């Protein structure tokens, strides 16, 4: 299932954008890279939470249904996605 590996990686990239956007929000940044910052914030705050929830649920369902194997789909990226999902849920609630 190459699409699931791609989805995990893309979700991780969006989660990294979420963390970068969170740091940018906390700090006072200059407007020198405003175009890049806008893309990071869109990927981080709009795409990342929904994609992360969908990806984590999909992986858990496929693991429980024994359609995929744990070691074939980057388990360390999945674990990092779950940790960032918990951070996202903490900050949204």
XYZ file of C-alpha atoms in Angstrom, residues 1-91:
91
model
C 0.000 0.000 0.000
C 2.206 2.755 -1.301
C -0.576 5.315 -0.972
C -0.645 4.810 2.790
C 3.102 5.348 3.060
C 2.711 8.543 1.024
C -0.177 9.661 3.232
C 1.874 9.076 6.386
C 4.786 11.078 5.006
C 2.606 13.929 3.750
C 0.812 14.056 7.090
C 4.183 14.255 8.838
C 5.245 17.162 6.613
C 1.993 18.983 7.402
C 2.519 18.300 11.105
C 6.007 19.801 10.877
C 4.417 22.865 9.272
C 1.989 22.960 12.198
C 4.851 23.006 14.681
C 6.717 25.669 12.689
C 3.531 27.746 12.504
C 3.057 27.415 16.241
C 6.596 28.673 16.825
C 6.020 31.543 14.387
C 2.840 32.507 16.226
C 4.664 32.605 19.555
C 7.657 34.577 18.325
C 7.659 37.949 16.626
C 8.735 37.331 13.052
C 9.632 39.858 10.372
C 7.682 40.060 7.133
C 10.676 39.086 5.019
C 9.366 35.625 4.083
C 5.653 36.362 4.133
C 4.795 34.141 1.133
C 6.510 31.119 2.636
C 4.946 31.781 6.028
C 1.468 31.854 4.470
C 2.009 28.444 2.867
C 3.348 27.006 6.121
C 0.369 28.331 8.055
C -2.144 26.949 5.540
C -0.534 23.496 5.578
C -0.082 23.617 9.334
C -3.381 24.970 10.586
C -5.892 23.949 7.926
C -4.603 20.737 6.356
C -2.610 19.148 9.200
C -5.303 18.531 11.858
C -7.834 16.956 9.489
C -5.256 14.955 7.557
C -3.621 13.775 10.772
C -6.906 12.519 12.213
C -7.822 10.742 8.975
C -4.367 9.190 8.616
C -4.153 7.961 12.202
C -7.637 6.457 12.118
C -6.998 4.822 8.767
C -3.731 3.246 9.906
C -5.260 1.978 13.152
C -8.260 0.497 11.325
C -6.057 -1.205 8.733
C -3.748 -2.540 11.444
C -6.653 -3.954 13.413
C -8.144 -5.508 10.265
C -4.707 -6.998 9.528
C -4.652 -5.476 6.045
C -1.197 -3.956 6.646
C 1.806 -4.932 8.712
C 3.263 -2.663 11.362
C 6.848 -2.564 10.115
C 5.974 -1.924 6.462
C 4.482 1.537 6.970
C 7.092 3.612 8.810
C 6.082 3.012 12.433
C 8.280 5.841 13.743
C 6.508 8.378 11.503
C 3.133 7.035 12.663
C 4.170 7.387 16.314
C 5.358 10.965 15.709
C 2.062 11.749 13.961
C 0.114 10.428 16.956
C 2.210 12.541 19.349
C 1.631 15.656 17.252
C -2.085 14.793 17.048
C -2.227 14.790 20.847
C -0.532 18.202 20.860
C -3.030 19.484 18.285
C -5.977 18.202 20.295
C -4.558 19.765 23.454
C -4.233 23.178 21.820
